XYZ file of C-alpha atoms in Angstrom:
620
model
C 154.819 116.316 39.605
C 158.511 116.402 40.406
C 160.070 114.762 43.414
C 160.276 117.960 45.480
C 156.606 118.822 44.990
C 155.629 115.252 45.758
C 157.531 115.463 49.032
C 155.742 118.716 49.971
C 152.364 117.192 49.060
C 153.057 114.143 51.233
C 154.164 116.368 54.098
C 150.975 118.428 53.938
C 148.831 115.330 53.592
C 150.120 114.148 56.967
C 148.980 117.280 58.823
C 145.618 118.914 59.508
C 143.751 120.480 57.803
C 145.497 119.565 54.559
C 144.936 115.885 55.224
C 141.193 116.511 54.804
C 141.487 118.309 51.454
C 140.435 116.543 48.245
C 143.378 115.083 46.356
C 143.059 117.505 43.456
C 142.833 120.559 45.730
C 145.972 119.454 47.529
C 147.836 118.858 44.288
C 146.948 122.369 43.058
C 147.814 123.914 46.398
C 151.359 122.557 46.356
C 152.165 124.444 43.150
C 151.190 127.759 44.755
C 153.505 127.460 47.751
C 156.979 128.915 48.114
C 159.694 127.743 50.496
C 161.741 130.091 52.691
C 164.536 129.540 55.193
C 164.595 131.530 58.501
C 167.679 131.654 60.695
C 167.295 131.334 64.468
C 166.125 134.660 65.974
C 164.707 136.071 62.736
C 161.112 137.327 62.704
C 158.575 135.640 60.413
C 155.786 138.120 61.149
C 156.115 141.092 63.507
C 153.558 142.367 65.996
C 151.239 144.821 64.189
C 152.209 143.586 60.730
C 149.474 142.472 58.329
C 150.279 138.870 57.471
C 150.660 138.289 53.737
C 151.058 134.524 54.029
C 150.004 131.557 56.032
C 153.274 130.197 57.442
C 153.401 126.379 57.505
C 156.307 125.167 59.588
C 158.169 122.490 57.597
C 160.951 122.049 60.170
C 162.310 123.830 63.256
C 160.384 125.724 65.962
C 158.814 129.188 66.213
C 157.917 131.173 69.351
C 154.626 133.088 69.523
C 154.666 136.137 71.861
C 151.882 138.604 72.618
C 152.185 142.376 72.935
C 153.429 142.038 76.515
C 156.224 139.726 75.504
C 154.532 136.750 77.126
C 155.385 133.467 75.429
C 152.041 132.037 74.362
C 153.126 128.972 72.433
C 156.143 127.250 70.897
C 155.021 126.025 67.478
C 156.452 122.863 66.011
C 156.669 121.093 62.666
C 153.359 120.938 60.814
C 151.735 123.879 62.603
C 150.380 126.939 60.780
C 151.170 130.496 61.879
C 149.580 133.976 61.530
C 146.083 132.482 61.468
C 144.398 135.258 63.463
C 145.816 138.030 61.268
C 144.666 136.261 58.100
C 141.173 135.323 59.328
C 140.465 138.721 60.867
C 142.238 140.526 57.992
C 143.872 142.634 60.679
C 147.391 143.402 61.916
C 149.010 140.561 63.798
C 148.420 140.654 67.543
C 151.343 138.301 68.138
C 154.930 138.137 66.911
C 156.448 134.990 65.407
C 160.173 134.468 65.940
C 162.290 131.501 64.882
C 163.359 129.655 68.026
C 165.756 127.634 65.900
C 166.635 127.489 62.227
C 163.396 126.895 60.309
C 162.176 125.852 56.895
C 158.766 127.360 56.190
C 156.155 126.877 53.446
C 154.449 130.169 52.505
C 150.831 130.090 51.349
C 149.752 133.487 49.911
C 146.865 135.181 51.745
C 144.617 135.195 48.666
C 145.049 131.445 48.245
C 144.303 130.941 51.943
C 140.994 132.827 51.587
C 140.114 130.972 48.381
C 140.515 127.695 50.230
C 138.447 128.960 53.190
C 135.631 129.823 50.778
C 135.760 126.578 48.819
C 136.697 124.065 51.539
C 134.534 124.300 54.726
C 136.689 121.776 56.572
C 139.721 123.976 55.905
C 137.954 127.090 57.248
C 136.500 125.365 60.324
C 139.877 124.023 61.308
C 141.497 127.450 61.300
C 138.569 129.088 63.090
C 138.912 126.574 65.889
C 142.664 127.006 65.917
C 142.318 130.788 66.090
C 139.917 130.505 69.044
C 142.271 128.189 70.895
C 145.113 130.653 70.548
C 142.888 133.455 71.854
C 141.825 131.309 74.799
C 145.452 130.591 75.562
C 146.285 134.273 75.534
C 143.376 135.081 77.832
C 144.468 132.404 80.245
C 148.014 133.722 80.306
C 146.793 137.269 80.849
C 144.531 136.165 83.672
C 147.496 134.716 85.484
C 149.570 137.819 84.957
C 146.701 140.095 86.006
C 145.999 138.195 89.216
C 142.687 136.626 88.031
C 143.947 133.173 88.831
C 141.375 132.252 91.448
C 138.641 132.533 88.851
C 140.334 130.173 86.446
C 142.463 127.907 88.581
C 141.381 124.423 89.470
C 142.430 122.899 92.775
C 144.420 120.249 90.926
C 146.818 123.024 89.897
C 147.229 124.276 93.480
C 147.730 121.174 95.573
C 151.137 119.643 95.096
C 153.652 117.448 96.839
C 152.891 114.616 99.218
C 149.550 114.554 101.013
C 149.970 115.460 104.699
C 148.091 112.639 106.399
C 148.243 109.966 109.071
C 145.974 107.367 110.670
C 143.370 108.374 113.218
C 144.897 106.374 116.071
C 148.138 108.366 115.832
C 148.940 110.274 119.023
C 148.422 114.020 119.122
C 152.141 114.579 119.687
C 153.015 112.577 116.550
C 150.320 114.381 114.576
C 151.770 117.737 115.614
C 155.243 116.561 114.611
C 153.982 115.602 111.141
C 152.262 118.961 110.715
C 155.354 120.864 111.853
C 157.603 118.910 109.517
C 155.314 119.626 106.579
C 154.738 123.242 107.717
C 151.030 122.528 107.436
C 148.249 123.946 109.616
C 146.081 120.880 109.029
C 146.358 117.111 108.842
C 144.177 114.592 107.029
C 143.296 111.453 108.984
C 143.008 108.479 106.679
C 142.196 104.890 107.645
C 142.512 102.178 104.992
C 142.529 104.789 102.245
C 139.310 106.429 103.432
C 139.168 109.986 104.767
C 137.783 109.807 108.318
C 138.647 113.228 109.706
C 140.768 116.350 109.801
C 142.888 117.815 112.607
C 144.003 121.465 112.534
C 146.112 123.818 114.615
C 142.807 125.286 115.877
C 141.845 121.848 117.247
C 145.232 121.595 118.925
C 144.912 124.965 120.644
C 141.262 124.817 121.662
C 140.480 121.138 122.194
C 143.813 119.762 123.433
C 146.089 122.394 124.988
C 143.454 124.769 126.418
C 141.542 121.815 127.883
C 144.634 120.279 129.443
C 144.448 116.963 127.615
C 147.456 114.697 127.232
C 149.342 114.800 123.947
C 149.591 111.013 124.093
C 145.877 110.560 123.393
C 144.787 109.445 119.886
C 144.143 112.338 117.563
C 140.781 110.852 116.538
C 139.340 112.076 119.857
C 139.884 115.682 118.785
C 139.466 115.500 115.023
C 136.531 116.783 112.997
C 135.038 113.591 111.664
C 133.409 113.212 108.223
C 134.593 116.676 107.145
C 133.168 118.446 104.092
C 135.423 117.944 101.076
C 135.804 119.336 97.576
C 136.659 117.629 94.305
C 140.139 118.142 92.893
C 138.676 119.490 89.616
C 136.585 122.193 91.331
C 137.511 125.811 90.657
C 139.450 127.613 93.398
C 136.671 130.143 93.909
C 134.125 127.337 94.361
C 136.230 125.871 97.173
C 136.571 129.264 98.810
C 132.839 129.905 98.575
C 132.210 126.552 100.223
C 134.591 127.456 103.047
C 132.947 130.845 103.524
C 129.480 129.321 103.681
C 130.627 126.716 106.230
C 132.847 129.132 108.188
C 135.891 126.868 107.978
C 139.503 127.452 106.919
C 140.559 123.936 105.895
C 138.977 121.529 103.452
C 140.130 118.098 102.229
C 140.474 117.676 98.470
C 139.320 114.386 96.975
C 139.424 112.632 93.638
C 136.748 110.029 93.002
C 136.055 110.040 96.725
C 139.652 109.373 97.776
C 141.666 112.047 99.630
C 144.475 113.652 97.624
C 145.315 116.806 99.587
C 144.255 119.666 101.796
C 143.420 123.233 100.818
C 143.188 126.236 103.132
C 141.481 129.585 102.723
C 144.890 131.205 102.980
C 146.120 129.131 100.010
C 143.198 130.382 97.960
C 143.344 134.000 99.023
C 146.972 134.136 98.009
C 145.832 133.663 94.424
C 144.074 136.976 94.319
C 142.969 139.759 96.589
C 140.323 141.534 94.525
C 137.536 139.372 93.104
C 133.869 138.371 93.482
C 134.785 136.222 96.446
C 134.495 139.303 98.609
C 130.941 139.798 97.404
C 130.128 136.245 98.434
C 131.725 136.913 101.829
C 129.652 140.065 102.271
C 126.474 138.163 101.393
C 127.163 135.646 104.147
C 127.570 138.462 106.706
C 124.252 140.242 106.099
C 121.932 140.238 109.103
C 118.620 141.083 107.443
C 116.819 141.080 104.116
C 117.231 144.780 103.317
C 120.996 144.713 103.714
C 121.174 141.479 101.716
C 119.253 143.123 98.854
C 121.791 145.959 98.679
C 124.750 143.570 98.562
C 123.199 141.084 96.121
C 122.536 143.768 93.533
C 126.299 144.347 93.248
C 126.542 141.253 91.061
C 125.840 143.395 87.980
C 129.128 145.222 88.560
C 130.870 141.867 88.966
C 129.608 140.800 85.540
C 130.793 144.056 83.962
C 134.212 143.621 85.545
C 134.553 140.027 84.385
C 133.494 140.910 80.842
C 136.024 143.754 80.818
C 138.687 141.254 81.902
C 137.658 138.948 79.031
C 136.822 136.066 81.352
C 135.220 133.189 79.449
C 131.428 132.945 79.345
C 131.630 129.563 81.052
C 133.630 131.022 83.955
C 131.308 134.024 84.273
C 128.305 131.704 84.414
C 129.880 129.718 87.234
C 130.786 132.838 89.205
C 127.347 134.424 88.837
C 125.759 131.103 89.850
C 128.027 130.820 92.886
C 126.806 134.270 93.948
C 123.198 133.185 93.318
C 123.719 130.072 95.436
C 125.167 132.193 98.221
C 122.197 134.595 98.153
C 119.806 131.624 98.252
C 121.566 130.044 101.227
C 121.606 133.305 103.174
C 117.892 133.832 102.537
C 117.184 130.297 103.745
C 119.165 130.984 106.912
C 117.205 134.190 107.483
C 113.948 132.312 106.917
C 114.872 129.689 109.494
C 115.851 132.417 111.957
C 112.418 133.969 111.583
C 110.308 130.800 111.388
C 112.332 128.470 113.577
C 113.943 125.142 112.737
C 112.284 123.125 109.978
C 109.976 120.387 111.303
C 111.351 117.790 108.846
C 114.513 117.690 106.710
C 114.328 119.306 103.298
C 116.538 120.041 100.285
C 116.325 123.303 98.335
C 117.155 122.507 94.706
C 118.058 124.867 91.871
C 116.679 124.184 88.389
C 117.377 125.547 84.909
C 120.345 127.891 84.477
C 121.160 128.021 88.210
C 121.072 124.240 88.371
C 123.477 124.107 85.403
C 125.897 126.750 86.834
C 124.927 129.051 83.936
C 123.186 132.027 85.516
C 123.603 135.436 83.930
C 122.676 138.965 84.956
C 119.136 138.575 83.555
C 118.361 135.063 84.829
C 115.077 134.532 86.616
C 114.614 132.012 89.422
C 113.690 128.342 88.984
C 113.680 126.272 92.166
C 111.856 123.581 94.110
C 111.729 121.969 97.525
C 112.241 118.245 98.163
C 110.849 117.309 101.583
C 111.589 114.279 103.703
C 108.904 111.598 103.442
C 108.026 112.242 107.105
C 106.354 115.431 105.865
C 102.695 115.762 106.840
C 100.724 118.461 105.065
C 98.407 119.120 107.996
C 101.261 119.518 110.485
C 104.090 120.960 108.397
C 102.411 122.553 105.392
C 102.069 126.027 106.901
C 105.749 126.164 107.882
C 107.065 125.273 104.437
C 104.560 127.547 102.703
C 105.804 130.555 104.697
C 109.393 129.354 104.386
C 109.325 129.042 100.584
C 107.408 132.276 100.111
C 110.019 134.076 102.243
C 112.908 132.770 100.125
C 111.227 133.231 96.727
C 110.108 136.769 97.535
C 113.558 137.543 98.911
C 115.226 136.303 95.733
C 112.911 138.519 93.694
C 113.850 141.558 95.775
C 117.528 140.655 95.327
C 117.098 140.893 91.545
C 116.158 137.331 90.566
C 112.854 137.759 88.712
C 109.946 135.443 89.447
C 109.631 132.521 87.046
C 106.932 133.309 84.446
C 105.893 129.650 84.518
C 105.670 129.615 88.346
C 108.335 126.912 88.660
C 109.300 127.923 92.180
C 109.198 126.365 95.621
C 106.383 128.751 96.606
C 104.130 126.795 94.227
C 102.630 123.866 96.171
C 103.066 121.640 93.113
C 106.851 122.005 93.336
C 107.088 121.613 97.130
C 106.608 117.897 97.721
C 107.984 114.904 99.678
C 110.639 112.764 98.024
C 108.176 109.941 97.272
C 105.922 112.319 95.335
C 108.899 113.675 93.396
C 109.974 110.138 92.561
C 106.544 109.415 91.140
C 106.554 112.708 89.224
C 109.855 111.851 87.500
C 108.644 108.309 86.754
C 105.590 109.839 85.101
C 107.697 112.191 82.984
C 110.097 109.420 81.934
C 107.858 106.351 81.567
C 104.611 108.022 80.422
C 105.917 111.073 78.573
C 103.821 113.565 76.698
C 105.129 116.378 74.582
C 103.106 119.007 76.461
C 104.230 117.862 79.918
C 107.908 117.632 78.978
C 107.908 121.036 77.308
C 107.674 122.715 80.702
C 109.467 120.028 82.684
C 112.848 119.966 80.948
C 114.514 122.257 83.480
C 113.734 119.748 86.259
C 116.300 117.424 84.661
C 118.991 120.020 85.503
C 118.244 119.956 89.235
C 121.075 120.499 91.706
C 120.937 120.563 95.536
C 121.803 123.995 96.953
C 120.972 123.784 100.659
C 119.640 121.424 103.283
C 119.547 117.628 103.282
C 121.407 117.146 100.020
C 120.763 113.384 99.976
C 117.130 114.131 99.068
C 118.170 115.965 95.911
C 120.904 113.432 95.152
C 118.327 110.639 95.321
C 116.377 112.269 92.496
C 119.544 112.800 90.449
C 120.348 109.108 90.795
C 116.816 108.109 89.836
C 116.978 110.266 86.692
C 120.366 108.836 85.718
C 119.040 105.306 86.206
C 115.613 105.606 84.568
C 116.272 107.900 81.593
C 118.723 105.808 79.499
C 117.053 103.407 77.146
C 113.634 104.985 77.465
C 113.306 105.729 73.773
C 109.941 107.502 73.798
C 110.991 109.874 76.562
C 114.271 110.692 74.787
C 112.497 111.152 71.468
C 110.109 113.677 73.015
C 113.055 115.592 74.504
C 114.915 115.419 71.193
C 111.905 116.768 69.322
C 111.878 119.805 71.617
C 115.650 120.204 71.221
C 115.388 120.447 67.435
C 112.178 122.490 67.339
C 113.812 125.841 68.075
C 115.901 126.670 65.047
C 118.745 129.212 65.165
C 117.768 132.620 63.691
C 119.429 132.121 60.324
C 117.522 132.346 57.053
C 118.385 132.003 53.391
C 121.628 133.639 52.295
C 122.794 133.514 55.938
C 120.684 136.491 56.973
C 119.515 136.798 60.575
C 115.834 136.117 61.170
C 114.446 138.892 63.382
C 111.107 139.697 65.017
C 108.857 141.592 62.635
C 106.822 143.362 65.295
C 106.343 143.814 69.034
C 108.585 145.257 71.743
C 111.641 143.561 70.260
C 111.040 144.297 66.596
C 114.059 143.762 64.303
C 115.965 141.821 66.984
C 116.621 138.139 67.598
C 116.621 136.379 70.983
C 120.143 135.020 71.400
C 119.233 132.994 74.489
C 116.156 131.232 73.164
C 117.391 130.567 69.638
C 121.151 130.379 70.175
C 122.070 129.124 73.643
C 118.853 127.199 74.316
C 119.229 124.676 71.478
C 122.747 123.720 72.594
C 121.596 123.348 76.211
C 118.788 121.053 75.072
C 121.048 119.051 72.766
C 123.512 118.451 75.586
C 120.694 117.520 77.982
C 119.298 114.840 75.663
C 122.746 113.349 75.063
C 123.481 113.327 78.781
C 120.184 111.704 79.783
C 120.489 109.112 77.012
C 123.616 107.734 78.637
C 122.734 108.396 82.313
C 125.514 110.932 82.768
C 125.512 112.837 86.067
C 126.805 116.203 84.799
C 124.388 119.155 84.757
C 126.565 121.942 83.330
C 126.233 122.128 79.538
C 129.971 122.296 78.815
C 130.544 119.338 81.121
C 127.694 117.457 79.480
C 129.258 117.990 76.046
C 132.628 116.755 77.265
C 131.029 113.749 78.963
C 128.994 112.967 75.831
C 132.216 113.044 73.819
C 133.974 110.771 76.312
C 131.004 108.389 76.142
C 131.263 108.210 72.357
C 128.035 110.139 71.681
C 129.853 113.017 69.941
C 132.911 112.767 67.737
C 135.869 115.108 68.229
C 134.694 117.661 65.689
C 131.087 117.810 66.864
C 132.026 118.133 70.536
C 134.551 120.869 69.827
C 132.248 122.755 67.455
C 129.342 122.728 69.911
C 131.531 123.803 72.831
C 133.097 126.621 70.775
C 129.683 127.728 69.545
C 128.205 127.786 73.051
C 131.145 129.782 74.359
C 131.031 132.295 71.502
C 127.242 132.823 71.564
C 127.324 133.206 75.354
C 130.269 135.605 75.035
C 128.300 137.845 72.631
C 125.272 137.744 74.931
C 127.312 138.722 78.001
C 128.992 141.622 76.208
C 125.548 142.846 75.133
C 124.256 142.627 78.706
C 127.345 144.235 80.217
C 126.898 147.202 77.869
C 123.256 147.504 78.957
C 124.245 147.411 82.630
C 126.866 150.092 82.035
C 124.160 152.248 80.410
C 121.846 151.776 83.385
C 119.460 149.502 81.463
C 117.955 146.172 82.441
C 119.904 143.408 80.688
C 118.018 141.338 78.119
C 118.699 138.778 75.374
C 117.519 140.719 72.305
C 120.196 141.725 69.795
C 119.976 144.022 66.798
C 122.027 142.422 63.995
C 123.199 145.779 62.646
C 124.739 146.616 66.043
C 127.025 143.584 65.849
C 130.497 144.074 64.437
C 131.448 142.149 61.269
C 133.492 139.618 63.251
C 130.612 138.770 65.610
C 128.088 138.602 62.755
C 130.270 136.248 60.744
C 131.015 133.901 63.627
C 127.482 133.911 64.987
C 126.352 132.671 61.569
C 128.978 129.923 61.720
C 127.891 128.968 65.246
C 124.232 128.834 64.217
C 125.127 126.551 61.321
C 126.905 124.220 63.735
C 123.727 124.052 65.826
C 121.579 123.249 62.785
C 123.920 120.471 61.760
C 123.874 118.872 65.208
C 120.113 119.282 65.513
C 119.741 117.314 62.284
C 122.023 114.609 63.646
C 120.022 114.411 66.890
C 116.703 114.258 65.032
C 118.014 111.394 62.899
C 119.433 109.553 65.912
C 116.157 109.685 67.872
C 113.848 109.444 64.829
C 111.828 112.464 65.864
C 109.923 112.360 62.546
C 108.171 109.185 63.753
C 106.802 110.840 66.880
C 103.022 110.839 66.875
């Protein structure tokens, strides 16, 4: 090999995915490349052009624009270009223009496909890379289309210095600080801890209108221990929280420490037409019948979000936020009819709602955690009527009853905290395969309404007791690997041979379910607090339980499988049908079929790894 080829080989060997190729494959590859020089401003591959090469940037920089002229990415040395066109064998949906003089290695399309077929690591790398580019484009489009509130985290909104002072500051000084910062609210922070919030409403109503002196300490008029929201929460989640609490200001915290203040006006500026208005309408409904009419609009929200190409993860969060809002409103209506609860309680969501992953066909899974002052003889009738009111109301709002009767209306799942504690100890310390089969969704519990500390106490107990309990984790792992993805020999889909869903496969049970269960086992094994599956995967990666490739593959697979499921359900809703999870393989397009097979293979691989890790074959 001459010096020039050796230099090219060494260059490739220092960049992904070439660094993972066998030595001989890399040596052969180098001889099939050509080198081309592009002057600044020249086009490597135009929009709509079928790419004939994979462009490997040897030096310089190339700009990637979409069909609206939006700059998606500036590619640098070592990056590959025209991936989407090559993988999809379709015209390029982006243009590639030299930002500066460039030297480019050209890999012919036929060689690219040969390598994809013979080198799985090569193919997987470019599939992931293609998906990242698509995600970037979607994100850019969302911003340009005004969908920002659905995708924006509070961290991206709050900026500049935090407007805050100490609680013993005089009202006049507090007002001066607010005026100087042009802020309608002020955080009150003592020794780094958030103790209250003071707003222009407090000034008008509690100070000026009441004739109090402006020299008094602001702590007298502040709202103490205000509700707050985490800096990594989505903007729409913060707005929903404000709507439900009927407030316009909310402190933003990071790891419990105040970092800023967000207002409803800040959030509404992001967008004027979105599901937030549905949530607002839900909160305004005065009776069950009107609530039913409003709640059933969520199907149109799903169709709209799918049409806007929102991610499956974002759609799940939005649909769950609507479900939470419906639940809270029903609880409020129940209390209006039955009177105040005799003892504190916490309504907890389980399963998909608990994980922020509800869809248009999700049924209800919920439970009630009662204060230990609960007495069955005195309070039982109230909470029976209360839970039946809410469960029946959810059913009439479109949330089907749980086939397994895991609902607060079932006396078994309406218990004092002490009984729940014992129930979880039984599941964790004396596990049986049969008991855990139906109990897995309880490990996704999340407080929705009421005395949240009751639900939090159970979350803490789970996080404390589960790690290190090998038999419990092995039982969960055995369930997680039991449901295999619907992929047979020769990569054919395995479908039902008879029944109502003949010739279809259940994409929820055999595609999404295994990833949810994998993530749950990993999370419980390390005592992680996350309940959302994507967050569990990220946390498992951060904790060293998944390597980079496994975490990324599982997250991409979950997103893609969920994306296919949502598009299927949105089409059913548009046709006036009830959404379900049963797909006919022949109705999938070639792209979806190919990538579903890849995603199912990822699941199988990680199931094998989990089974080995927890030695499920030894389970008696």
